[in-house]
Short mmCIF file of C-alpha atoms in Angstrom, two decimals:
data_model
loop_
_atom_site.label_atom_id
_atom_site.label_comp_id
_atom_site.label_asym_id
_atom_site.label_seq_id
_atom_site.Cartn_x
_atom_site.Cartn_y
_atom_site.Cartn_z
CA MET A 80 84.38 112.35 99.50
CA LYS A 81 87.86 113.73 98.94
CA LYS A 82 90.01 114.10 102.02
CA THR A 83 91.09 117.62 103.05
CA VAL A 84 94.78 118.51 103.07
CA ILE A 85 96.58 121.77 103.86
CA ALA A 86 99.77 122.35 101.86
CA VAL A 87 102.21 125.02 103.07
CA VAL A 88 104.63 125.93 100.28
CA GLY A 89 107.10 128.61 99.28
CA PRO A 90 110.80 129.31 98.92
CA THR A 91 113.48 128.18 101.35
CA ALA A 92 113.91 130.11 104.65
CA VAL A 93 110.56 131.94 104.33
CA GLY A 94 109.01 130.46 107.51
CA LYS A 95 107.06 127.40 106.32
CA THR A 96 108.09 125.20 109.26
CA SER A 97 107.00 127.75 111.87
CA LEU A 98 103.65 128.23 110.15
CA SER A 99 103.03 124.50 109.88
CA ILE A 100 103.61 124.00 113.62
CA PHE A 101 101.29 126.91 114.41
CA LEU A 102 98.54 125.52 112.16
CA ALA A 103 98.93 121.95 113.40
CA LYS A 104 98.52 123.05 117.02
CA HIS A 105 95.30 124.93 116.29
CA LEU A 106 93.76 122.57 113.71
CA GLN A 107 94.56 119.18 115.29
CA GLY A 108 97.00 118.50 112.48
CA GLU A 109 99.94 116.24 111.77
CA ILE A 110 102.78 117.32 109.52
CA ILE A 111 104.09 115.55 106.42
CA SER A 112 107.47 116.66 105.09
CA GLY A 113 107.37 118.06 101.57
CA ASP A 114 111.15 118.12 101.23
CA SER A 115 112.70 115.46 99.01
CA MET A 116 116.00 115.47 100.94
CA GLN A 117 114.66 115.23 104.49
CA VAL A 118 113.91 111.54 103.94
CA TYR A 119 117.66 110.87 104.36
CA LYS A 120 119.19 109.93 107.70
CA GLY A 121 122.19 111.99 108.76
CA MET A 122 121.27 114.88 106.47
CA ASP A 123 119.81 117.15 109.11
CA ILE A 124 121.49 120.54 109.23
CA GLY A 125 121.92 121.00 105.49
CA THR A 126 118.24 120.19 104.82
CA ALA A 127 117.02 122.41 107.70
CA LYS A 128 115.28 119.36 109.12
CA ILE A 129 113.15 120.15 112.15
CA ARG A 130 114.61 118.96 115.46
CA LYS A 131 112.54 116.92 117.89
CA GLU A 132 112.51 119.71 120.48
CA GLU A 133 111.10 122.11 117.84
CA MET A 134 108.14 119.86 116.96
CA GLU A 135 106.17 120.95 120.06
CA GLY A 136 104.63 117.50 120.31
CA ILE A 137 103.24 117.57 116.76
CA PRO A 138 103.73 114.25 114.89
CA HIS A 139 105.98 114.60 111.82
CA HIS A 140 106.09 112.11 108.97
CA LEU A 141 108.45 111.11 106.12
CA LEU A 142 111.65 112.10 107.89
CA ASP A 143 114.77 109.90 108.22
CA MET A 144 113.45 107.03 106.11
CA LYS A 145 116.42 106.30 103.85
CA ASN A 146 120.19 106.04 103.90
CA PRO A 147 121.95 108.58 101.64
CA ALA A 148 122.98 105.86 99.19
CA GLU A 149 119.35 104.87 98.52
CA GLU A 150 117.34 106.25 95.61
CA TYR A 151 114.08 108.04 96.37
CA SER A 152 111.81 109.20 93.55
CA ALA A 153 108.71 111.33 93.20
CA ALA A 154 106.75 108.12 92.57
CA SER A 155 108.00 106.66 95.88
CA TYR A 156 107.12 109.89 97.64
CA LYS A 157 103.61 109.90 96.16
CA ALA A 158 102.95 106.40 97.49
CA ASP A 159 104.31 107.30 100.94
CA VAL A 160 102.27 110.51 101.17
CA GLU A 161 99.04 108.79 100.12
CA LYS A 162 99.53 106.11 102.78
CA THR A 163 100.35 108.74 105.42
CA ILE A 164 97.30 110.87 104.58
CA GLU A 165 95.11 107.79 104.96
CA GLU A 166 96.60 107.08 108.39
CA ILE A 167 96.31 110.68 109.61
CA THR A 168 92.70 111.10 108.51
CA ALA A 169 91.80 107.74 110.08
CA ARG A 170 92.85 109.34 113.40
CA ASN A 171 90.51 112.28 112.67
CA ARG A 172 93.51 114.57 112.32
CA LEU A 173 94.27 117.05 109.54
CA PRO A 174 97.21 116.29 107.20
CA ILE A 175 99.46 119.33 106.71
CA LEU A 176 102.02 118.90 103.95
CA VAL A 177 104.87 121.40 104.26
CA GLY A 178 107.96 121.91 102.11
CA GLY A 179 109.56 123.34 99.02
CA SER A 180 110.03 120.33 96.72
CA GLY A 181 107.41 121.38 94.18
CA LEU A 182 107.48 118.40 91.84
CA TYR A 183 107.18 115.95 94.73
CA ILE A 184 104.29 117.88 96.27
CA GLN A 185 102.48 118.10 92.95
CA ALA A 186 102.97 114.38 92.33
CA ALA A 187 101.60 113.51 95.76
CA LEU A 188 98.49 115.68 95.68
CA PHE A 189 97.32 115.14 92.12
CA ASP A 190 95.87 111.85 90.99
CA TYR A 191 97.92 110.73 88.04
CA ASN A 192 100.07 107.73 87.34
CA PHE A 193 103.73 108.05 86.51
CA PRO A 194 104.25 106.94 82.92
CA ASP A 195 105.84 103.55 82.49
CA ILE A 196 108.59 104.81 80.21
CA PRO A 197 110.96 102.08 79.06
CA ARG A 198 114.53 102.45 80.31
CA ASP A 199 117.52 101.65 78.12
CA GLU A 200 120.26 100.74 80.58
CA TYR A 201 122.90 100.55 77.85
CA ARG A 202 122.15 104.10 76.59
CA THR A 203 122.04 105.34 80.18
CA GLN A 204 125.54 103.97 80.80
CA GLU A 205 126.77 105.59 77.58
CA LEU A 206 125.40 108.97 78.65
CA GLU A 207 126.91 108.58 82.12
CA GLN A 208 130.29 107.89 80.51
CA GLU A 209 129.89 110.93 78.25
CA ALA A 210 129.09 113.06 81.30
CA LYS A 211 132.27 111.87 83.01
CA GLU A 212 134.43 112.58 79.98
CA GLU A 213 132.85 115.78 78.66
CA GLY A 214 130.97 117.17 81.67
CA ILE A 215 127.28 117.12 82.54
CA SER A 216 126.83 120.64 81.15
CA ARG A 217 127.21 119.31 77.61
CA ILE A 218 124.51 116.68 78.22
CA TYR A 219 122.31 119.36 79.76
CA ARG A 220 122.68 121.62 76.69
CA ARG A 221 121.51 118.74 74.48
CA LEU A 222 118.48 118.30 76.73
CA GLU A 223 117.74 122.03 76.46
CA GLU A 224 117.66 121.68 72.66
CA VAL A 225 115.26 118.71 72.52
CA ASP A 226 113.15 119.26 75.65
CA PRO A 227 113.57 122.84 76.94
CA GLU A 228 110.54 122.60 79.22
CA GLN A 229 111.96 119.59 81.05
CA ALA A 230 115.40 121.20 81.20
CA LYS A 231 113.90 124.17 83.09
CA LYS A 232 112.60 121.79 85.77
CA ILE A 233 115.96 120.09 86.34
CA HIS A 234 119.03 121.60 87.95
CA PRO A 235 121.99 121.30 85.53
CA ASN A 236 124.01 119.45 88.19
CA ASN A 237 121.35 116.81 88.80
CA HIS A 238 123.16 114.15 86.73
CA ARG A 239 120.60 111.39 87.21
CA ARG A 240 117.57 113.42 86.10
CA VAL A 241 119.38 115.15 83.21
CA ILE A 242 120.59 111.83 81.82
CA ARG A 243 117.23 110.13 82.32
CA ALA A 244 115.35 112.91 80.51
CA LEU A 245 117.72 112.80 77.53
CA GLU A 246 117.72 108.99 77.47
CA ILE A 247 113.89 109.01 77.31
CA TYR A 248 113.94 111.22 74.22
CA GLU A 249 116.72 109.33 72.48
CA THR A 250 115.25 105.87 73.06
CA THR A 251 111.49 106.56 72.67
CA GLY A 252 111.51 109.44 70.20
CA LYS A 253 109.24 111.37 72.56
CA THR A 254 110.28 113.91 75.19
CA LYS A 255 109.60 113.43 78.88
CA THR A 256 107.43 116.56 78.70
CA ALA A 257 105.31 114.92 76.00
CA TRP A 258 104.94 111.77 78.08
CA GLU A 259 103.83 113.81 81.09
CA ARG A 260 101.27 115.81 79.09
CA GLU A 261 99.47 112.61 78.19
CA GLN A 262 98.62 112.11 81.84
CA LYS A 263 95.48 113.46 83.43
CA LYS A 264 96.32 115.51 86.50
CA GLU A 265 93.21 115.68 88.65
CA PRO A 266 93.27 116.88 92.27
CA LYS A 267 93.23 113.80 94.49
CA TYR A 268 92.35 115.77 97.64
CA ASN A 269 90.57 118.94 98.68
CA THR A 270 93.89 120.74 99.04
CA LEU A 271 94.21 124.28 100.29
CA PHE A 272 97.57 125.60 99.10
CA ILE A 273 99.01 128.28 101.40
CA GLY A 274 102.13 130.05 100.15
CA LEU A 275 104.46 132.34 102.08
CA GLU A 276 106.33 135.00 100.12
CA MET A 277 108.84 137.60 101.25
CA GLU A 278 110.36 140.66 99.63
CA ARG A 279 113.47 139.42 97.85
CA THR A 280 116.09 141.45 99.73
CA ALA A 281 114.65 140.36 103.07
CA LEU A 282 114.41 136.73 101.96
CA TYR A 283 118.01 136.70 100.72
CA GLU A 284 119.10 138.14 104.06
CA GLN A 285 117.20 135.34 105.83
CA ILE A 286 118.92 132.77 103.60
CA ASN A 287 122.38 134.16 104.30
CA LYS A 288 121.67 134.17 108.05
CA ARG A 289 120.41 130.60 107.87
CA VAL A 290 123.60 129.42 106.17
CA ASP A 291 125.72 131.15 108.85
CA MET A 292 123.61 129.47 111.53
CA MET A 293 123.99 126.09 109.82
CA MET A 294 127.75 126.51 109.91
CA GLU A 295 127.60 127.31 113.63
CA GLU A 296 125.43 124.23 114.21
CA GLY A 297 127.98 121.94 112.53
CA LEU A 298 127.08 121.72 108.85
CA LEU A 299 130.69 121.19 107.80
CA GLU A 300 131.05 118.33 110.29
CA GLU A 301 127.81 116.78 108.98
CA VAL A 302 129.01 116.90 105.36
CA THR A 303 132.45 115.61 106.35
CA THR A 304 130.90 112.62 108.14
CA LEU A 305 128.85 111.74 105.04
CA TYR A 306 131.87 112.26 102.79
CA ARG A 307 134.05 109.97 104.88
CA ALA A 308 131.28 107.36 104.92
CA GLY A 309 131.64 107.14 101.13
CA TYR A 310 128.47 108.97 100.12
CA GLN A 311 130.15 111.72 98.08
CA ASP A 312 128.99 110.34 94.71
CA THR A 313 125.39 109.61 95.70
CA GLN A 314 122.41 111.53 94.39
CA ALA A 315 121.65 112.77 97.91
CA MET A 316 125.04 114.51 98.18
CA LYS A 317 124.32 116.52 95.02
CA ALA A 318 121.77 118.50 97.02
CA ILE A 319 122.28 122.16 97.90
CA GLY A 320 123.94 122.31 101.30
CA TYR A 321 126.21 119.34 100.62
CA LYS A 322 127.66 119.49 97.10
CA GLU A 323 129.21 122.91 97.76
CA PHE A 324 131.61 121.44 100.31
CA ILE A 325 132.93 118.54 98.22
CA PRO A 326 135.61 120.67 96.45
CA TYR A 327 136.74 121.94 99.88
CA LEU A 328 136.97 118.41 101.29
CA GLU A 329 138.95 117.40 98.20
CA GLY A 330 141.38 120.28 98.79
CA LYS A 331 140.38 122.15 95.62
CA GLU A 332 138.69 125.21 97.17
CA ASP A 333 138.85 127.12 100.43
CA LEU A 334 136.05 127.05 102.97
CA HIS A 335 135.02 130.67 102.48
CA LYS A 336 134.34 130.02 98.80
CA ALA A 337 132.25 126.94 99.64
CA ILE A 338 130.11 128.94 102.08
CA GLU A 339 129.59 131.79 99.60
CA LYS A 340 128.67 129.29 96.90
CA LEU A 341 126.10 127.72 99.24
CA LYS A 342 124.53 131.10 99.92
CA GLN A 343 124.40 131.91 96.21
CA ASN A 344 122.93 128.51 95.26
CA SER A 345 120.34 128.80 98.04
CA ARG A 346 119.26 132.25 96.84
CA ARG A 347 118.95 131.02 93.26
CA TYR A 348 117.00 127.98 94.41
CA ALA A 349 114.57 130.18 96.34
CA LYS A 350 113.91 132.20 93.19
CA ARG A 351 113.28 129.03 91.16
CA GLN A 352 110.98 127.65 93.85
CA PHE A 353 108.84 130.76 93.93
CA THR A 354 108.54 130.85 90.13
CA TRP A 355 107.63 127.17 89.99
CA PHE A 356 104.90 127.37 92.65
CA ARG A 357 103.50 130.51 91.02
CA ASN A 358 103.17 128.74 87.68
CA GLN A 359 102.26 125.18 88.65
CA LEU A 360 99.92 125.18 91.66
CA PRO A 361 96.80 127.14 92.74
CA VAL A 362 98.48 128.80 95.71
CA LYS A 363 96.95 131.49 97.91
CA TRP A 364 99.95 133.72 98.65
CA PHE A 365 100.57 135.64 101.86
CA PRO A 366 103.36 138.24 101.99
CA ILE A 367 105.32 138.12 105.22
CA THR A 368 108.24 139.81 106.94
CA PRO A 369 110.45 138.33 109.67
CA GLU A 370 108.97 140.83 112.16
CA GLN A 371 105.27 140.14 111.52
CA LYS A 372 105.13 136.33 111.56
CA SER A 373 102.89 135.99 114.64
CA GLU A 374 100.31 138.46 113.38
CA LYS A 375 100.29 137.02 109.84
CA PHE A 376 100.10 133.41 111.06
CA THR A 377 96.97 134.26 113.06
CA MET A 378 95.37 135.82 109.98
CA ILE A 379 96.21 132.76 107.87
CA LEU A 380 94.74 130.46 110.53
CA GLN A 381 91.50 132.45 110.58
CA LYS A 382 91.19 132.26 106.80
CA ILE A 383 91.82 128.50 106.77
CA ALA A 384 89.37 127.89 109.63
CA GLY A 385 86.70 129.82 107.74
CA ILE A 386 87.25 127.78 104.58
CA LEU A 387 87.23 124.48 106.47
CA LYS A 388 83.89 125.35 108.09
CA MET A 389 82.36 125.83 104.63
CA LYS A 390 83.51 122.40 103.40
#
């Protein structure tokens, strides 16, 4: 028998955390983070990580597991989620996976193995050197030419993933997309995907407000602490919410520009998230507004409870 999992997905700032707490309280659930950056210690404000006092006594998993200098992949996440689901269900509790990192969530909830693609360290170093000399955008354009589908999944500034995808093609003669298509992607769990969506203007307003609140809560101080600790060149610091402040800390841009860039990048990310979830996962979508959360959450709970009774 497949285990039952609830997955709460959607764009940033739409209300996923609030819904997950509400559902966990009524369904005897425990929450698993579905955010690839919340595994890092010290990266709290910029990742909108839930605070202990906001958890309302609900156990949360896969938070604060790594230092910012450590690598964390979708394969690592898959293994951690599977182990956590086993532990939660053994306690007769319901696993509720919540977050916006689509590729990580898909990897965790579908039963397929990550392809053992050979890595050419020498070619990787050459590409890294090219990126330093010519800029990552040039490497990204080459990836777009040979593997456009993979390029759409990767942010142009994600150096590690851009270089890895191009290196796979150049050293194996087969794109990363082709490698992935050879895998069977079968649902590992009875997963009910719940998605929150919001009218774009309202969502963008929520995002802008969230960034302003993050600044009030000390986001700049958080990024500065990480920067001074020597993490500025790590993969973790290339995340939205952190990378925007590096030029400011280096004296190349003013703070206002950094904040506006963060708002813009967050809005663009929300749009990409929504598109990805729409196209990649069987999500049941629920439109929501900031004013009607309580009423809509109750309706979602009733729908889920009805489905769970039928299983």
